[in-house]
Amino acid sequence: METFTPDNPDRPAVHVVIPTHTPRYLDLVLAAIALQTAAPASVVVACDTDDPAIADLVDTVWPQLADAAASRDQSVPRLVHVGRPHQGEARLNQNRNNGLRTLEKMVRPGERDLVVFVDGDTLLAEDAIDRYQVLASEGTELVIPYRIDLDRETSEALCLDDILRGDRPLGHLATARAYERLEVRERRYTRQLRQREGLEQRVGLIKPHKPKVLGGHHAVSVGRLRAVNGFDERYTGWGFDDDELARRLHAMRPAPRCAIAVRTILAFHIWHESRAPKRLSDSPGYRLFNERPFPRLAERGWARPVDQPEPTAREVLPASIGTATPRA
């Protein structure tokens, strides 16, 4: 396995990649990002489809969000939208890599920049990017947060206008019970990380994908993602894609500088019907995840992707709908 050698840029930035396949909650997700106390350097909306409804929503909502941010003297991040025709199956990992490839081509991030992956059904608390920026500035290469699952009633009451008004920060959605659960998870993940560091990953003493990286909300540096070839695009459908990425990241030498941020970086998962199979063994990724020996690099990933139509990327300008870059 190759040794990872980072470069040394002056100050790493934070970028956000939002993988999605539907416009269902995208306005809320973008609003939560646009109204952060510290804006990310860029946002990539990566779509597992070329559904025009997503493009129309972005073109309509982003200028509105930019105006709201400007009224609060907040900067507006650069927004890029990338998509390609749906391929008849859910290709979340390919979609994430399309976001990375677009980020590399259109934004050119530094190797120590952090990429925050937030699913299109997850809202970041207002100070999340600020906290990610602090960690990035400290040289953190892997951030392991988690999320709070909202119930159906709370989810259905979410409203774009309420977020724009900012009467109540999203943090108010975190109940005392939710904090208790995060505290338990934070202690467990911290213990697992210390065990991993102390045991030097000797076989059999700790599961190779622990502490867990939640696919819908996590952050990894550009350099580390490049070194493991990003997300494994052989994984389709639901399941095991996040554990597989964690396993490869934890196996790196030297290990990524990791921060457990379960309680400090909050995110809220909007309720919806689950696509999870009744049995984990029914997941398309089950066999791949249990192959031995497990791969240290994604076989089909950031480089050498699974075949697909060439994705189309465009920058969406915040000034007005009419100045959005035309779709190719």
Tab-separated table of C-alpha atoms in Angstrom:
chain	number	residue	atom	x	y	z
A	1	MET	CA	0.000	0.000	0.000
A	2	GLU	CA	1.281	3.432	-0.913
A	3	THR	CA	2.188	5.859	1.854
A	4	PHE	CA	0.099	9.021	1.926
A	5	THR	CA	2.103	12.245	1.809
A	6	PRO	CA	0.040	15.457	2.132
A	7	ASP	CA	1.046	18.805	0.743
A	8	ASN	CA	1.098	22.014	2.781
A	9	PRO	CA	-1.188	24.774	1.458
A	10	ASP	CA	-1.599	27.949	3.480
A	11	ARG	CA	-5.198	27.486	4.625
A	12	PRO	CA	-7.483	24.634	3.637
A	13	ALA	CA	-11.028	25.397	2.529
A	14	VAL	CA	-14.316	23.568	3.040
A	15	HIS	CA	-16.467	22.400	0.124
A	16	VAL	CA	-19.884	20.730	0.187
A	17	VAL	CA	-21.087	17.955	-2.127
A	18	ILE	CA	-24.828	17.211	-2.068
A	19	PRO	CA	-25.655	13.910	-3.805
A	20	THR	CA	-29.331	13.628	-4.681
A	21	HIS	CA	-31.783	12.043	-7.111
A	22	THR	CA	-34.839	14.189	-6.389
A	23	PRO	CA	-35.800	17.839	-5.822
A	24	ARG	CA	-37.974	16.777	-2.873
A	25	TYR	CA	-36.033	18.465	-0.044
A	26	LEU	CA	-33.307	20.219	-1.993
A	27	ASP	CA	-34.594	23.746	-1.336
A	28	LEU	CA	-34.382	23.145	2.425
A	29	VAL	CA	-30.919	21.579	2.193
A	30	LEU	CA	-29.598	24.480	0.116
A	31	ALA	CA	-31.177	27.021	2.465
A	32	ALA	CA	-29.445	25.465	5.462
A	33	ILE	CA	-26.107	25.738	3.635
A	34	ALA	CA	-26.634	29.230	2.209
A	35	LEU	CA	-27.422	30.662	5.654
A	36	GLN	CA	-24.436	29.208	7.481
A	37	THR	CA	-22.559	31.481	9.863
A	38	ALA	CA	-19.488	30.728	7.719
A	39	ALA	CA	-20.007	29.934	4.051
A	40	PRO	CA	-18.241	27.002	2.382
A	41	ALA	CA	-15.954	27.800	-0.524
A	42	SER	CA	-18.205	25.925	-2.952
A	43	VAL	CA	-21.259	23.706	-3.172
A	44	VAL	CA	-21.738	20.954	-5.750
A	45	VAL	CA	-25.230	19.540	-6.278
A	46	ALA	CA	-24.510	16.123	-7.817
A	47	CYS	CA	-27.522	14.404	-9.370
A	48	ASP	CA	-28.036	10.725	-10.147
A	49	THR	CA	-30.385	11.909	-12.892
A	50	ASP	CA	-30.855	14.719	-15.396
A	51	ASP	CA	-34.362	15.475	-14.120
A	52	PRO	CA	-35.080	19.084	-15.233
A	53	ALA	CA	-37.106	19.620	-12.046
A	54	ILE	CA	-33.853	19.682	-10.073
A	55	ALA	CA	-32.266	22.240	-12.381
A	56	ASP	CA	-35.400	24.380	-12.285
A	57	LEU	CA	-35.471	24.284	-8.485
A	58	VAL	CA	-31.805	25.270	-8.222
A	59	ASP	CA	-32.267	28.127	-10.702
A	60	THR	CA	-35.280	29.395	-8.797
A	61	VAL	CA	-34.137	28.950	-5.211
A	62	TRP	CA	-30.435	29.805	-5.333
A	63	PRO	CA	-30.862	33.501	-6.228
A	64	GLN	CA	-33.480	33.770	-3.480
A	65	LEU	CA	-31.099	32.215	-0.988
A	66	ALA	CA	-28.254	34.449	-2.178
A	67	ASP	CA	-30.411	37.525	-1.547
A	68	ALA	CA	-31.261	36.269	1.951
A	69	ALA	CA	-27.577	35.674	2.722
A	70	ALA	CA	-26.591	39.093	1.373
A	71	SER	CA	-29.229	40.782	3.528
A	72	ARG	CA	-27.412	39.345	6.538
A	73	ASP	CA	-23.992	40.396	5.224
A	74	GLN	CA	-23.094	36.748	4.671
A	75	SER	CA	-21.017	35.597	1.719
A	76	VAL	CA	-22.542	33.314	-0.911
A	77	PRO	CA	-20.685	30.136	-1.879
A	78	ARG	CA	-20.086	29.167	-5.474
A	79	LEU	CA	-22.740	26.668	-6.642
A	80	VAL	CA	-22.234	24.041	-9.339
A	81	HIS	CA	-24.903	21.637	-10.588
A	82	VAL	CA	-23.861	18.375	-12.264
A	83	GLY	CA	-26.004	15.545	-13.577
A	84	ARG	CA	-26.385	12.862	-16.203
A	85	PRO	CA	-29.232	10.548	-17.242
A	86	HIS	CA	-30.354	8.015	-14.655
A	87	GLN	CA	-28.803	4.610	-15.296
A	88	GLY	CA	-31.698	2.385	-14.228
A	89	GLU	CA	-30.281	1.784	-10.747
A	90	ALA	CA	-29.263	3.917	-7.783
A	91	ARG	CA	-25.582	4.802	-8.217
A	92	LEU	CA	-24.956	6.892	-5.129
A	93	ASN	CA	-21.206	6.283	-5.056
A	94	GLN	CA	-20.813	7.194	-8.700
A	95	ASN	CA	-22.872	10.291	-8.041
A	96	ARG	CA	-20.578	11.260	-5.152
A	97	ASN	CA	-17.548	10.751	-7.378
A	98	ASN	CA	-19.181	12.844	-10.096
A	99	GLY	CA	-19.345	15.571	-7.464
A	100	LEU	CA	-15.637	15.119	-6.726
A	101	ARG	CA	-14.669	15.102	-10.387
A	102	THR	CA	-16.708	18.256	-10.957
A	103	LEU	CA	-15.164	19.901	-7.905
A	104	GLU	CA	-11.709	19.091	-9.212
A	105	LYS	CA	-12.442	20.375	-12.718
A	106	MET	CA	-14.365	23.557	-11.914
A	107	VAL	CA	-13.120	24.600	-8.461
A	108	ARG	CA	-9.656	23.002	-8.181
A	109	PRO	CA	-9.560	22.405	-4.421
A	110	GLY	CA	-6.344	21.953	-2.471
A	111	GLU	CA	-5.319	18.517	-1.272
A	112	ARG	CA	-5.936	19.462	2.365
A	113	ASP	CA	-9.330	21.012	1.695
A	114	LEU	CA	-12.213	19.216	3.402
A	115	VAL	CA	-15.117	17.911	1.347
A	116	VAL	CA	-18.338	17.661	3.364
A	117	PHE	CA	-20.829	15.155	1.959
A	118	VAL	CA	-24.419	15.941	2.918
A	119	ASP	CA	-27.257	13.914	1.434
A	120	GLY	CA	-30.147	15.682	-0.248
A	121	ASP	CA	-32.381	14.921	2.741
A	122	THR	CA	-30.108	16.310	5.465
A	123	LEU	CA	-29.989	19.811	6.955
A	124	LEU	CA	-26.778	21.195	8.471
A	125	ALA	CA	-27.056	23.234	11.648
A	126	GLU	CA	-26.121	26.902	11.122
A	127	ASP	CA	-22.622	26.625	12.607
A	128	ALA	CA	-21.633	23.342	10.936
A	129	ILE	CA	-19.381	24.785	8.203
A	130	ASP	CA	-17.735	27.106	10.737
A	131	ARG	CA	-16.852	24.071	12.846
A	132	TYR	CA	-15.633	22.158	9.795
A	133	GLN	CA	-13.441	25.115	8.870
A	134	VAL	CA	-11.811	25.107	12.296
A	135	LEU	CA	-11.064	21.396	11.980
A	136	ALA	CA	-9.702	21.835	8.453
A	137	SER	CA	-7.408	24.637	9.668
A	138	GLU	CA	-6.114	22.258	12.359
A	139	GLY	CA	-5.143	19.714	9.705
A	140	THR	CA	-8.030	17.301	10.244
A	141	GLU	CA	-8.385	14.863	7.332
A	142	LEU	CA	-11.400	12.803	8.389
A	143	VAL	CA	-14.381	14.134	10.332
A	144	ILE	CA	-16.879	11.629	11.740
A	145	PRO	CA	-20.112	13.350	12.809
A	146	TYR	CA	-23.591	11.812	12.773
A	147	ARG	CA	-27.168	13.059	12.385
A	148	ILE	CA	-30.433	13.441	14.255
A	149	ASP	CA	-33.350	11.634	12.665
A	150	LEU	CA	-36.434	13.846	12.588
A	151	ASP	CA	-39.841	12.253	12.996
A	152	ARG	CA	-42.507	12.461	10.326
A	153	GLU	CA	-44.488	15.247	11.949
A	154	THR	CA	-41.456	17.487	12.416
A	155	SER	CA	-40.243	16.779	8.899
A	156	GLU	CA	-43.569	17.616	7.281
A	157	ALA	CA	-43.664	20.931	9.184
A	158	LEU	CA	-40.335	22.112	7.744
A	159	CYS	CA	-40.759	25.182	5.561
A	160	LEU	CA	-38.356	27.159	3.389
A	161	ASP	CA	-39.802	30.489	4.512
A	162	ASP	CA	-39.233	29.585	8.165
A	163	ILE	CA	-35.567	28.825	7.467
A	164	LEU	CA	-35.158	32.058	5.513
A	165	ARG	CA	-36.686	34.140	8.296
A	166	GLY	CA	-34.282	32.609	10.761
A	167	ASP	CA	-36.672	33.069	13.668
A	168	ARG	CA	-35.500	29.793	15.185
A	169	PRO	CA	-32.117	28.226	14.386
A	170	LEU	CA	-32.268	24.641	13.125
A	171	GLY	CA	-30.558	23.608	16.338
A	172	HIS	CA	-33.906	23.871	18.083
A	173	LEU	CA	-34.849	20.591	16.369
A	174	ALA	CA	-32.414	18.747	18.644
A	175	THR	CA	-34.340	17.403	21.625
A	176	ALA	CA	-32.800	16.479	24.967
A	177	ARG	CA	-33.293	12.813	24.069
A	178	ALA	CA	-31.506	13.315	20.753
A	179	TYR	CA	-28.538	14.893	22.552
A	180	GLU	CA	-28.404	11.950	24.942
A	181	ARG	CA	-28.214	9.538	22.035
A	182	LEU	CA	-25.488	11.581	20.381
A	183	GLU	CA	-23.517	11.617	23.637
A	184	VAL	CA	-23.628	7.815	23.826
A	185	ARG	CA	-22.508	7.526	20.215
A	186	GLU	CA	-19.761	10.114	20.689
A	187	ARG	CA	-18.308	8.134	23.594
A	188	ARG	CA	-18.442	4.897	21.619
A	189	TYR	CA	-16.789	6.386	18.541
A	190	THR	CA	-14.104	8.076	20.639
A	191	ARG	CA	-13.357	4.793	22.394
A	192	GLN	CA	-13.148	2.962	19.067
A	193	LEU	CA	-10.776	5.575	17.646
A	194	ARG	CA	-8.507	5.315	20.683
A	195	GLN	CA	-8.562	1.539	20.427
A	196	ARG	CA	-7.677	1.727	16.776
A	197	GLU	CA	-4.788	4.078	17.418
A	198	GLY	CA	-3.545	2.052	20.383
A	199	LEU	CA	-3.908	-1.386	18.818
A	200	GLU	CA	-2.327	-0.292	15.553
A	201	GLN	CA	-5.197	-2.037	13.775
A	202	ARG	CA	-4.067	-5.557	14.686
A	203	VAL	CA	-6.370	-8.013	12.976
A	204	GLY	CA	-9.431	-9.177	14.894
A	205	LEU	CA	-9.271	-6.675	17.771
A	206	ILE	CA	-11.497	-4.027	16.230
A	207	LYS	CA	-13.799	-4.044	13.228
A	208	PRO	CA	-11.925	-2.519	10.281
A	209	HIS	CA	-14.717	-0.033	9.460
A	210	LYS	CA	-15.070	1.366	13.006
A	211	PRO	CA	-15.587	4.100	14.076
A	212	LYS	CA	-18.378	4.279	11.546
A	213	VAL	CA	-18.530	6.890	8.804
A	214	LEU	CA	-22.152	7.797	8.100
A	215	GLY	CA	-22.579	8.100	4.347
A	216	GLY	CA	-25.170	10.880	4.533
A	217	HIS	CA	-22.988	13.248	6.599
A	218	HIS	CA	-19.198	13.144	6.868
A	219	ALA	CA	-16.088	14.967	5.666
A	220	VAL	CA	-12.779	13.811	4.172
A	221	SER	CA	-9.841	15.775	2.814
A	222	VAL	CA	-9.325	15.884	-0.935
A	223	GLY	CA	-5.911	14.253	-0.605
A	224	ARG	CA	-7.190	11.312	1.389
A	225	LEU	CA	-10.099	10.765	-0.977
A	226	ARG	CA	-7.751	10.842	-3.931
A	227	ALA	CA	-5.364	8.405	-2.227
A	228	VAL	CA	-8.109	5.756	-1.805
A	229	ASN	CA	-9.631	6.535	-5.243
A	230	GLY	CA	-12.804	8.025	-3.802
A	231	PHE	CA	-16.005	5.997	-3.487
A	232	ASP	CA	-16.245	2.483	-4.914
A	233	GLU	CA	-18.673	2.713	-7.829
A	234	ARG	CA	-19.295	-1.035	-7.859
A	235	TYR	CA	-21.646	-0.412	-4.917
A	236	THR	CA	-25.182	0.337	-6.088
A	237	GLY	CA	-28.535	0.434	-4.351
A	238	TRP	CA	-28.682	0.660	-0.565
A	239	GLY	CA	-26.071	-0.442	1.949
A	240	PHE	CA	-22.410	-0.954	2.882
A	241	ASP	CA	-21.016	1.876	0.732
A	242	ASP	CA	-20.210	4.051	3.765
A	243	ASP	CA	-18.714	1.181	5.800
A	244	GLU	CA	-16.550	0.240	2.821
A	245	LEU	CA	-15.181	3.769	2.524
A	246	ALA	CA	-14.484	3.877	6.276
A	247	ARG	CA	-12.588	0.591	6.066
A	248	ARG	CA	-10.279	1.910	3.367
A	249	LEU	CA	-9.685	5.216	5.152
A	250	HIS	CA	-8.936	3.539	8.493
A	251	ALA	CA	-6.484	1.175	6.772
A	252	MET	CA	-4.300	4.001	5.426
A	253	ARG	CA	-0.755	4.504	6.669
A	254	PRO	CA	-0.228	6.915	8.195
A	255	ALA	CA	-3.799	7.030	9.435
A	256	PRO	CA	-5.853	10.141	8.626
A	257	ARG	CA	-5.953	12.756	11.336
A	258	CYS	CA	-9.471	12.095	12.581
A	259	ALA	CA	-11.962	14.118	14.635
A	260	ILE	CA	-15.092	12.669	16.230
A	261	ALA	CA	-17.734	15.412	15.959
A	262	VAL	CA	-20.982	13.605	16.725
A	263	ARG	CA	-22.157	16.160	19.303
A	264	THR	CA	-20.445	19.256	17.942
A	265	ILE	CA	-21.459	19.249	14.264
A	266	LEU	CA	-25.200	18.726	14.056
A	267	ALA	CA	-27.225	17.605	11.062
A	268	PHE	CA	-30.904	16.702	10.791
A	269	HIS	CA	-32.183	13.878	8.620
A	270	ILE	CA	-35.623	14.526	7.134
A	271	TRP	CA	-38.049	11.649	7.549
A	272	HIS	CA	-39.005	9.615	4.491
A	273	GLU	CA	-39.782	6.015	3.662
A	274	SER	CA	-36.636	3.882	3.886
A	275	ARG	CA	-35.176	1.996	0.936
A	276	ALA	CA	-33.303	-0.383	3.240
A	277	PRO	CA	-33.931	-4.097	2.615
A	278	LYS	CA	-35.420	-6.198	5.398
A	279	ARG	CA	-32.191	-8.194	5.648
A	280	LEU	CA	-28.707	-6.745	5.253
A	281	SER	CA	-27.729	-9.785	3.226
A	282	ASP	CA	-30.270	-8.678	0.596
A	283	SER	CA	-28.283	-5.497	-0.045
A	284	PRO	CA	-26.447	-5.432	-3.401
A	285	GLY	CA	-23.263	-4.442	-1.546
A	286	TYR	CA	-23.319	-7.337	0.931
A	287	ARG	CA	-21.192	-9.711	-1.145
A	288	LEU	CA	-18.725	-7.003	-2.162
A	289	PHE	CA	-18.228	-5.851	1.412
A	290	ASN	CA	-17.458	-9.379	2.585
A	291	GLU	CA	-14.874	-10.147	-0.077
A	292	ARG	CA	-11.423	-11.047	1.246
A	293	PRO	CA	-8.928	-9.568	1.150
A	294	PHE	CA	-10.704	-6.231	1.152
A	295	PRO	CA	-9.373	-3.619	-1.277
A	296	ARG	CA	-7.282	-0.672	-0.131
A	297	LEU	CA	-8.237	1.354	-3.218
A	298	ALA	CA	-11.603	1.613	-4.936
A	299	GLU	CA	-11.409	-0.623	-7.987
A	300	ARG	CA	-13.770	1.670	-9.911
A	301	GLY	CA	-13.755	5.080	-8.264
A	302	TRP	CA	-12.663	8.695	-8.642
A	303	ALA	CA	-10.280	7.508	-11.344
A	304	ARG	CA	-11.545	4.801	-13.734
A	305	PRO	CA	-15.271	5.248	-13.110
A	306	VAL	CA	-17.966	2.773	-14.071
A	307	ASP	CA	-19.242	3.528	-17.577
A	308	GLN	CA	-21.833	6.313	-17.757
A	309	PRO	CA	-22.885	9.111	-20.086
A	310	GLU	CA	-20.621	12.137	-19.701
A	311	PRO	CA	-22.031	14.270	-16.855
A	312	THR	CA	-22.964	17.859	-17.661
A	313	ALA	CA	-21.839	20.506	-15.158
A	314	ARG	CA	-22.793	24.171	-14.960
A	315	GLU	CA	-22.283	27.000	-12.516
A	316	VAL	CA	-25.433	28.646	-11.167
A	317	LEU	CA	-24.887	32.353	-10.593
A	318	PRO	CA	-26.622	33.945	-7.613
A	319	ALA	CA	-27.558	37.329	-9.130
A	320	SER	CA	-30.798	36.281	-10.795
A	321	ILE	CA	-32.518	33.371	-12.479
A	322	GLY	CA	-31.857	34.924	-15.839
A	323	THR	CA	-28.081	34.950	-15.343
A	324	ALA	CA	-27.811	31.269	-14.431
A	325	THR	CA	-25.436	29.489	-16.791
A	326	PRO	CA	-27.566	27.822	-19.497
A	327	ARG	CA	-27.832	24.052	-19.335
A	328	ALA	CA	-25.838	22.347	-22.055
